[in-house]
Short mmCIF file of C-alpha atoms and ligand atoms in Angstrom, two decimals:
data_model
loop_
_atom_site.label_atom_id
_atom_site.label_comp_id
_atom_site.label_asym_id
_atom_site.label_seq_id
_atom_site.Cartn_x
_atom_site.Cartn_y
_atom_site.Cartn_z
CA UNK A 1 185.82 154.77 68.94
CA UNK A 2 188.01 152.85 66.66
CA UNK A 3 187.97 149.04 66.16
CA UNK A 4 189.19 146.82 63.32
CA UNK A 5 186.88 144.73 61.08
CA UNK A 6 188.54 141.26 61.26
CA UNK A 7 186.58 139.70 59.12
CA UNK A 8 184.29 141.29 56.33
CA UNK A 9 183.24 139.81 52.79
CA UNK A 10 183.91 143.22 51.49
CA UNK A 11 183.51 142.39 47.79
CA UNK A 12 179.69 141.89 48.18
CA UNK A 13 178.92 145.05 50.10
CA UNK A 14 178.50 148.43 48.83
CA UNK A 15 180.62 151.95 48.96
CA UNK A 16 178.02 152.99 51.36
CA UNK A 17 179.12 150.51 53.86
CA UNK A 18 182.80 151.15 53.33
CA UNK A 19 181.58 154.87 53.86
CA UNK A 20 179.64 153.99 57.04
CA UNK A 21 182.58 151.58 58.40
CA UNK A 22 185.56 154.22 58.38
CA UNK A 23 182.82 157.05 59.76
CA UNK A 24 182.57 154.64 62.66
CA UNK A 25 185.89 154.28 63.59
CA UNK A 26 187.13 151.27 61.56
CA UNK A 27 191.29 151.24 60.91
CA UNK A 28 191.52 148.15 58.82
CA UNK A 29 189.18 145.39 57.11
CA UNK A 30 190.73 142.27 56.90
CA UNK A 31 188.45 139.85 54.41
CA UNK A 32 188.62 135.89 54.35
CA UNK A 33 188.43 134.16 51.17
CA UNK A 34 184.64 132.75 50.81
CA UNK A 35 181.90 131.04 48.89
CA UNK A 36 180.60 133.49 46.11
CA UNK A 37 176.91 131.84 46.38
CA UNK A 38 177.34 129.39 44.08
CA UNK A 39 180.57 126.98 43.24
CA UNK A 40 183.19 128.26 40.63
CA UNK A 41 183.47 126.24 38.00
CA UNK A 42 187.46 125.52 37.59
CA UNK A 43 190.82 127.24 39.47
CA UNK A 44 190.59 130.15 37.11
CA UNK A 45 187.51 131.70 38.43
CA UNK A 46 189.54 131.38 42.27
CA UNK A 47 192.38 132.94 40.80
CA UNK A 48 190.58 136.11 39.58
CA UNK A 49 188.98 136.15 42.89
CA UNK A 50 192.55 135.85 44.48
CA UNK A 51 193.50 139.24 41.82
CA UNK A 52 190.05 140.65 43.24
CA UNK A 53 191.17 140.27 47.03
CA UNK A 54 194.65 140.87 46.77
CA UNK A 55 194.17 143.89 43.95
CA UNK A 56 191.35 145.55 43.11
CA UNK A 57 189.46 145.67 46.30
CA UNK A 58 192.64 147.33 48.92
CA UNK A 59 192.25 150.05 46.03
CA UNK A 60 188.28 150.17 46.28
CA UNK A 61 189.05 150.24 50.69
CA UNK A 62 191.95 153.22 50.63
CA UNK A 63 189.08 155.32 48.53
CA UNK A 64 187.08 155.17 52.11
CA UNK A 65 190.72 155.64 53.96
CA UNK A 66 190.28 152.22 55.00
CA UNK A 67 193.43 149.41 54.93
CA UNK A 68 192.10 146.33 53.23
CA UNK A 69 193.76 142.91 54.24
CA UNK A 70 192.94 139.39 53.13
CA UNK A 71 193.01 135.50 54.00
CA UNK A 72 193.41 133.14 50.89
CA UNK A 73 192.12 129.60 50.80
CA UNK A 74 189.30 128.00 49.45
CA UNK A 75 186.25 127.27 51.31
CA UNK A 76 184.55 124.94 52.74
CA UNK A 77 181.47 125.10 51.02
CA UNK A 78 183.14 124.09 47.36
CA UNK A 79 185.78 121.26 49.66
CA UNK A 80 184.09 118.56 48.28
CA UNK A 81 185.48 118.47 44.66
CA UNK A 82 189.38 117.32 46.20
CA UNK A 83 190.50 117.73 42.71
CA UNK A 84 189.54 121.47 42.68
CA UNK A 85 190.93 122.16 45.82
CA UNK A 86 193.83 120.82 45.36
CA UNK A 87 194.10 122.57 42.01
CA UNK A 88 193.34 126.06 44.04
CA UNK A 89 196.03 125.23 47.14
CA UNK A 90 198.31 124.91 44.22
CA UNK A 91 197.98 128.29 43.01
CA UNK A 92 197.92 130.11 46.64
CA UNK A 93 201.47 130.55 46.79
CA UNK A 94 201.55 132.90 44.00
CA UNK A 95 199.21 135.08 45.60
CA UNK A 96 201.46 134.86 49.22
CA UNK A 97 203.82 137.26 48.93
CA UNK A 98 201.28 140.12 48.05
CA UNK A 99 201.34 143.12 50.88
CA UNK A 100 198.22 142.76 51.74
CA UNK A 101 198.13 138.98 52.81
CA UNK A 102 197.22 137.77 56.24
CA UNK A 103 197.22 134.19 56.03
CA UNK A 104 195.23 130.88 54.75
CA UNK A 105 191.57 131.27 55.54
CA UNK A 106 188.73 131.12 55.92
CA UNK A 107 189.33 127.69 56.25
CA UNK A 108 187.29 124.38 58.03
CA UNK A 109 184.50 122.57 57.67
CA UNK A 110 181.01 122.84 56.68
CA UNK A 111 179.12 119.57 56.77
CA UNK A 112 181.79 117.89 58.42
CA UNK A 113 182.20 115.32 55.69
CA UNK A 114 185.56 113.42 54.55
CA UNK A 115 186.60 115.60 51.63
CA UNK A 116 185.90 118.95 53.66
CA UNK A 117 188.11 117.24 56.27
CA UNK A 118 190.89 116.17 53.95
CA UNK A 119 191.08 119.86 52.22
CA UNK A 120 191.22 120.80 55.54
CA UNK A 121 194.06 119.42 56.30
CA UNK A 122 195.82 120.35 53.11
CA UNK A 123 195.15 123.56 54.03
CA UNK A 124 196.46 123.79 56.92
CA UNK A 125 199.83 121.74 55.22
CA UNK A 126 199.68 124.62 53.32
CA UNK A 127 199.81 126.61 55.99
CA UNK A 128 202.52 125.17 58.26
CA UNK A 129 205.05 125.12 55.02
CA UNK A 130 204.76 128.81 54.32
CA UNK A 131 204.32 130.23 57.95
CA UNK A 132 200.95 131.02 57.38
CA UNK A 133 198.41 132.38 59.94
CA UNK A 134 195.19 130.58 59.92
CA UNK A 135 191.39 131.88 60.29
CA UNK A 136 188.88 129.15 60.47
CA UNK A 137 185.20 128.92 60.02
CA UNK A 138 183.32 126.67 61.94
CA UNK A 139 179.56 125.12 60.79
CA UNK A 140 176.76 126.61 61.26
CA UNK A 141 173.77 125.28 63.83
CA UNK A 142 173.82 121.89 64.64
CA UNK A 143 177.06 121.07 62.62
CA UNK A 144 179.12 123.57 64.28
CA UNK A 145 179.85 121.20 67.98
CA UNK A 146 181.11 118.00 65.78
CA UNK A 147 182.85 120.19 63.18
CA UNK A 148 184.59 122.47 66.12
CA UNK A 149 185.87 119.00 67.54
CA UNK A 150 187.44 117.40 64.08
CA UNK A 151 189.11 120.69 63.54
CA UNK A 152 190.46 121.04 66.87
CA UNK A 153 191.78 117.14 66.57
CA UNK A 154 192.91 117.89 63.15
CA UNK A 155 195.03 120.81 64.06
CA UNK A 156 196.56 118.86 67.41
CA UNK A 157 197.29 116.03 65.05
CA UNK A 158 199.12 118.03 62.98
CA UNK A 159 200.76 119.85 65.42
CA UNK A 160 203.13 122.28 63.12
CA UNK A 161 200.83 125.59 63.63
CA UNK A 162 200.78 126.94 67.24
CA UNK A 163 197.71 127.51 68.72
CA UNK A 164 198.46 131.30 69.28
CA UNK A 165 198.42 131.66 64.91
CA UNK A 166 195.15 130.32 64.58
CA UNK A 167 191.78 131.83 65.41
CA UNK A 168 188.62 129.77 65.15
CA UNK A 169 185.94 131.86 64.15
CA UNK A 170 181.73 131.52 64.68
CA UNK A 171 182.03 130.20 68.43
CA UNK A 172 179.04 130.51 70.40
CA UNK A 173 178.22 129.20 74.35
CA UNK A 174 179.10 125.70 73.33
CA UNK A 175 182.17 126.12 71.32
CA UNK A 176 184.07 128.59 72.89
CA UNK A 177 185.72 126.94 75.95
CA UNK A 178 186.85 124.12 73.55
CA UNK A 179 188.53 126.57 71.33
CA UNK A 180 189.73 128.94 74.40
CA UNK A 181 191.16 126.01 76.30
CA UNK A 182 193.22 124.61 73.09
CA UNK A 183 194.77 127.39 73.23
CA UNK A 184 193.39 129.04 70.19
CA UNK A 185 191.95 132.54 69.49
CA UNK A 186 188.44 132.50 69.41
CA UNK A 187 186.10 134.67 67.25
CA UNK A 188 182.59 135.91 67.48
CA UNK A 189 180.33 136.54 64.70
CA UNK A 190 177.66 139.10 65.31
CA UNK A 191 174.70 138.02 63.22
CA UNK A 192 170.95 139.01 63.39
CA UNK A 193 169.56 135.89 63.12
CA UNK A 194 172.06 133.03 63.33
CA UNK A 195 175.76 132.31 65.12
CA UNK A 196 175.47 135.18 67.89
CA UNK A 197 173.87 138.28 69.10
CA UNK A 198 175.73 141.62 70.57
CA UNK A 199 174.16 140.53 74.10
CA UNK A 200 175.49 137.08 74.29
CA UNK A 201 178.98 138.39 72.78
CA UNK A 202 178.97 140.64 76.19
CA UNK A 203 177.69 138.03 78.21
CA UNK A 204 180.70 135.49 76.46
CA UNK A 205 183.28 138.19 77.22
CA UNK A 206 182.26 138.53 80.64
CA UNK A 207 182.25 134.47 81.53
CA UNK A 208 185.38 133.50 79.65
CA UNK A 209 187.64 136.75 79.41
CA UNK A 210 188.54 138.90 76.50
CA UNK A 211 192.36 137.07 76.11
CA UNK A 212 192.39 135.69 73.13
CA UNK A 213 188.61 136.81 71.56
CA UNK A 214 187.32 139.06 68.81
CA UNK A 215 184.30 140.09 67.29
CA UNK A 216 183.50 140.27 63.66
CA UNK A 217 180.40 141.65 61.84
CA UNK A 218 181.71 138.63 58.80
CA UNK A 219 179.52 141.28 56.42
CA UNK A 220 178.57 139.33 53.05
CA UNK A 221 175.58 138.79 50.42
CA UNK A 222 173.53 137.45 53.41
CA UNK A 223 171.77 138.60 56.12
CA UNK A 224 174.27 140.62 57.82
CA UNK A 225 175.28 144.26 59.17
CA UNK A 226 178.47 145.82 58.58
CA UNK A 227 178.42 147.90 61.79
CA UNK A 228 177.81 145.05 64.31
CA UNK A 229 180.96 145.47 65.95
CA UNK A 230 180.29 149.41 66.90
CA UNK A 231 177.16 147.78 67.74
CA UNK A 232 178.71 145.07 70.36
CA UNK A 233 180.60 147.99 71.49
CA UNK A 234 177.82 150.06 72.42
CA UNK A 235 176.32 147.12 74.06
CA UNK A 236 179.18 147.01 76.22
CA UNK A 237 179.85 150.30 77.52
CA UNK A 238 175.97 149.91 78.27
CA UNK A 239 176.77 147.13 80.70
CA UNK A 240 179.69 148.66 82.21
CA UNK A 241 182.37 148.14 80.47
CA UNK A 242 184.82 150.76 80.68
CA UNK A 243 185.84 152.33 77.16
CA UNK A 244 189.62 151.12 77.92
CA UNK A 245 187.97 147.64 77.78
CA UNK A 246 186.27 147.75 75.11
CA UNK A 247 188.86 149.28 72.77
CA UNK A 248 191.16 146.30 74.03
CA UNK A 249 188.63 144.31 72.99
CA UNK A 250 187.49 145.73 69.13
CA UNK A 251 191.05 147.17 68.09
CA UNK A 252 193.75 145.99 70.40
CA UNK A 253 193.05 142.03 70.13
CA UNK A 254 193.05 141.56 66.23
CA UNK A 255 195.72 144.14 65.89
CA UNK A 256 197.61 141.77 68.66
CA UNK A 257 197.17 138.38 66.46
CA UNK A 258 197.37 139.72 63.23
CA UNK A 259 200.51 141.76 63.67
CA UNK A 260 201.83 137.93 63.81
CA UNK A 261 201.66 138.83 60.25
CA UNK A 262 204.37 140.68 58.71
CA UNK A 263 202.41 142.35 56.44
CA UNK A 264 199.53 143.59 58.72
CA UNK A 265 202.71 144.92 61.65
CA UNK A 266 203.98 146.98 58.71
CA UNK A 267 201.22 148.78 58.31
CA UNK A 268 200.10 149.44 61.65
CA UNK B 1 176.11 145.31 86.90
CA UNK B 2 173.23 144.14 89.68
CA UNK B 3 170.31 142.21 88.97
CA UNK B 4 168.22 145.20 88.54
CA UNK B 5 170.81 146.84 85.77
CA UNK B 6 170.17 143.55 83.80
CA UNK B 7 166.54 143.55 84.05
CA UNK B 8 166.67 146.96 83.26
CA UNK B 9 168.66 146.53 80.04
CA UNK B 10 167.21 143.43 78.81
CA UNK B 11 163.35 142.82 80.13
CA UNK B 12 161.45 144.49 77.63
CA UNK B 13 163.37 142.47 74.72
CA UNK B 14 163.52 138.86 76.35
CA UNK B 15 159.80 140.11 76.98
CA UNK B 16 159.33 140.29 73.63
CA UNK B 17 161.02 137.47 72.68
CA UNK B 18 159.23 135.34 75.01
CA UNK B 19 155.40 135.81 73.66
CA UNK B 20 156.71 135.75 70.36
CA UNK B 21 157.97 132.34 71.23
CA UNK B 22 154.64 131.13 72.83
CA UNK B 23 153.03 132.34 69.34
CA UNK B 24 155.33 130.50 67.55
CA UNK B 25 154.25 127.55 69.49
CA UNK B 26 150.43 128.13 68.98
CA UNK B 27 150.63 128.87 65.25
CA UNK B 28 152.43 125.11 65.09
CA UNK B 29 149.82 123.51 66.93
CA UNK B 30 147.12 125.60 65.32
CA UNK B 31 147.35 123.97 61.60
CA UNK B 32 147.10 120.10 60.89
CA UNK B 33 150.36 117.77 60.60
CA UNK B 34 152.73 116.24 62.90
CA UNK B 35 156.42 117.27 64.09
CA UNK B 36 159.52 117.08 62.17
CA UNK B 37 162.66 116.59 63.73
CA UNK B 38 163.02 120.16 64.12
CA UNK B 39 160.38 120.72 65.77
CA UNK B 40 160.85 117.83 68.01
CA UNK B 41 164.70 118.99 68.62
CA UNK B 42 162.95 122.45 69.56
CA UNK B 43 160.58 120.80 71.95
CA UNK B 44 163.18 119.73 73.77
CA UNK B 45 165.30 122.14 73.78
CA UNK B 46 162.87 123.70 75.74
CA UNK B 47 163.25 121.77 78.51
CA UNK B 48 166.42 123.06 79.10
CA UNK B 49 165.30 126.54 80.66
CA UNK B 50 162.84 126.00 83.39
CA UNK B 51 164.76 125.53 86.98
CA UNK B 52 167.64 127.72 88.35
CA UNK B 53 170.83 125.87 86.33
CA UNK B 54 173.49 128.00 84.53
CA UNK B 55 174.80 127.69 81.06
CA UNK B 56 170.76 127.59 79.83
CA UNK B 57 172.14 128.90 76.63
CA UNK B 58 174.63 126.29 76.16
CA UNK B 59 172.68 123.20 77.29
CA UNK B 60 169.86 124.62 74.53
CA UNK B 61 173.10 124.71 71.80
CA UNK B 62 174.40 121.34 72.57
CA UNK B 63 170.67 119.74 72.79
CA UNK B 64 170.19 120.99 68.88
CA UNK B 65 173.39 119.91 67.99
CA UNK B 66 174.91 116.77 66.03
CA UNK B 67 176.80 114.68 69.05
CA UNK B 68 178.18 111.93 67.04
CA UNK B 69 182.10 112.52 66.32
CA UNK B 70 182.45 110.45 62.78
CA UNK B 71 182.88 112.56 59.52
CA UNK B 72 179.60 111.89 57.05
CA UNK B 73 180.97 110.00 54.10
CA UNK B 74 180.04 112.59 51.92
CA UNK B 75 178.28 116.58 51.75
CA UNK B 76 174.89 116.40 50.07
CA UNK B 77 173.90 118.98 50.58
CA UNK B 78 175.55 122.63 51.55
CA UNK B 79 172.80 123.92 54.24
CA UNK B 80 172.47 123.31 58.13
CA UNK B 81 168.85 122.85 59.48
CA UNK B 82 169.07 124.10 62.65
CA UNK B 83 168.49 120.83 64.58
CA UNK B 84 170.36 117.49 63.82
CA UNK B 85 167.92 114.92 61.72
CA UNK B 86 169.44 112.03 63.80
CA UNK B 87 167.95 112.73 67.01
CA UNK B 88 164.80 110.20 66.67
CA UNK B 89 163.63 111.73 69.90
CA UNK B 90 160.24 111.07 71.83
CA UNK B 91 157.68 113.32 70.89
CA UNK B 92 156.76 116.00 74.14
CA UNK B 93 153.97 118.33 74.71
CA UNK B 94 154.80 121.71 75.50
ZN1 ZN C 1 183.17 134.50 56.51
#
């Protein structure tokens, strides 16, 4: 089996799950910029984290034989300080022409408030002016239907980024035809106790299609398991699927959008 | 895969699932105190998976969700509850 981790917080997890990752099969990690648990105090904490991501961590992956890609942005979680943000969207550019670059994320809304909205859409400004692939997060729980929507709207307003860059990430049963029928990528996060189990990613695959979907362990300091995509994959091939399918599915799709990215085709 | 495959693959877990969802229930209405929202969102929510309708699963997502379409002013706080405050539903006996 082989299959690509399209989105891991790979800075808060151990050697042991690099280890465990490339003895399952993984090619490539690809990590989204995220909330370190608490909110940074100014842009220079975000750019060390940028030097972490874009640095120090593809080193810490190719130790494991694994390729280690990343999204820049900052998140939603810290989006309400505008100043900030805008003080970290001004120092992203920098960081764009690294190798190992995949795009602006993760990206979106969290509360669904004005300011998260407004960096947002800076973001995604961002994006559109330096060809950017995007990765969103949506809310979690009851925030995630309304948030889904003003992103959606947001993104149609703008109208610059094509549908086909941008995946919207953390869809479940009431998300994903929204996102699927804009004409977006949609991604599944495999979670034990929140966003979605391996069973209902199978039983999303099998009522919508496997087109434009992945599925992502999104592996941080929370409750989460770095192998949940072998996992899904199992799950699978228990119900049927043939292997063909389900390497389509776990390696061919994110290698498919991401090699939209120069720097993720090159490496392929 | 047929009806029986699924049951197959998946009884003993939803099984599992279920009573520990009926306990859940009883050690609520065990102990003194009234519903919160959440628990009033999940009392609902419930109604959505008796009778033979699809997208169960969906319907029980969009009944716990936030259906208003206006960003909040402002983020107070960082953390999602699980069910949306605003609901001010009836109160229901399950
Ligand atoms: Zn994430």
């Amino acid at each position: 089996m082989r299959f690509i981790e399209p989105h891991g917080h790979m800075v808060s997890r151990t050697t042991d799950d690099y280890l465990a990752m490339a003895m399952a099969g993984c090619q490539a990690v690809c990590e989204p910029a995220f909330w370190a648990g608490f909110d940074r105090s100014s842009v220079d904490g975000f750019y060390d984290y940028f030097r972490q991501l874009t640095d120090y961590e593809p080193k810490r992956a190719a130790k494991f034989g694994l390729t280690h890609y990343c999204w820049l942005c900052l998140n939603p979680k810290e989006a309400e300080d505008v100043k900030l943000a805008e003080e970290v969207i001004g120092i992203i550019p920098k960081f764009l022409d690294r190798p190992s670059v995949l795009g602006i994320g993760e990206i979106g809304l969290n509360k669904n408030s004005r300011n998260e909205l407004a960096v947002f859409e800076k973001h995604v400004d961002l994006a559109a002016r330096h060809g950017q692939l995007i990765l969103i997060h949506t809310p979690h729980l009851e925030d995630k239907l309304k948030g889904t929507r003003l992103i959606i709207d947001a993104l149609k307003a703008d109208g610059r980024v094509a549908p086909g860059r941008v995946i919207i990430d953390h869809v479940e049963e009431h998300t994903i035809q929204l996102v699927l029928e804009a004409g977006f990528w949609a991604g599944m996060t495999l979670y034990p106790e929140s966003k979605c189990t391996a069973a209902r990613a199978a039983d999303m695959v099998e009522m919508y299609g496997s087109d434009r979907l992945w599925m992502n362990s999104a592996c941080d300091w929370g409750v989460s398991v770095p192998l949940a995509v072998p996992r899904a994959a199992l799950e699978m091939r228990l119900r049927g699927h043939s292997a063909k399918a389900v390497d389509a599915l776990i390696y061919g799709n994110p290698a498919r959008f991401l090699s939209q990215s120069k720097n993720f085709a090159e490496k392929l | 895969m047929k009806r029986e495959q699924v049951v197959d693959l998946y009884f003993m877990e939803a099984r599992a699932k279920l009573i520990d969802l009926a306990a859940f229930l009883d050690r609520v209405d065990r102990v003194p105190g009234t519903d919160d929202f959440r628990m009033a969102a999940f009392r609902h929510a419930l109604q959505e998976l008796p009778g033979g309708k699809p997208d169960r699963a969906k319907r029980v997502l969009l009944s716990l969700s936030d259906p208003t379409t206006e960003p909040l002013p402002a983020a107070t706080t960082k953390a999602a509850a699980g069910a949306w405050p605003g609901a001010a539903l009836p109160p229901i006996a399950n």
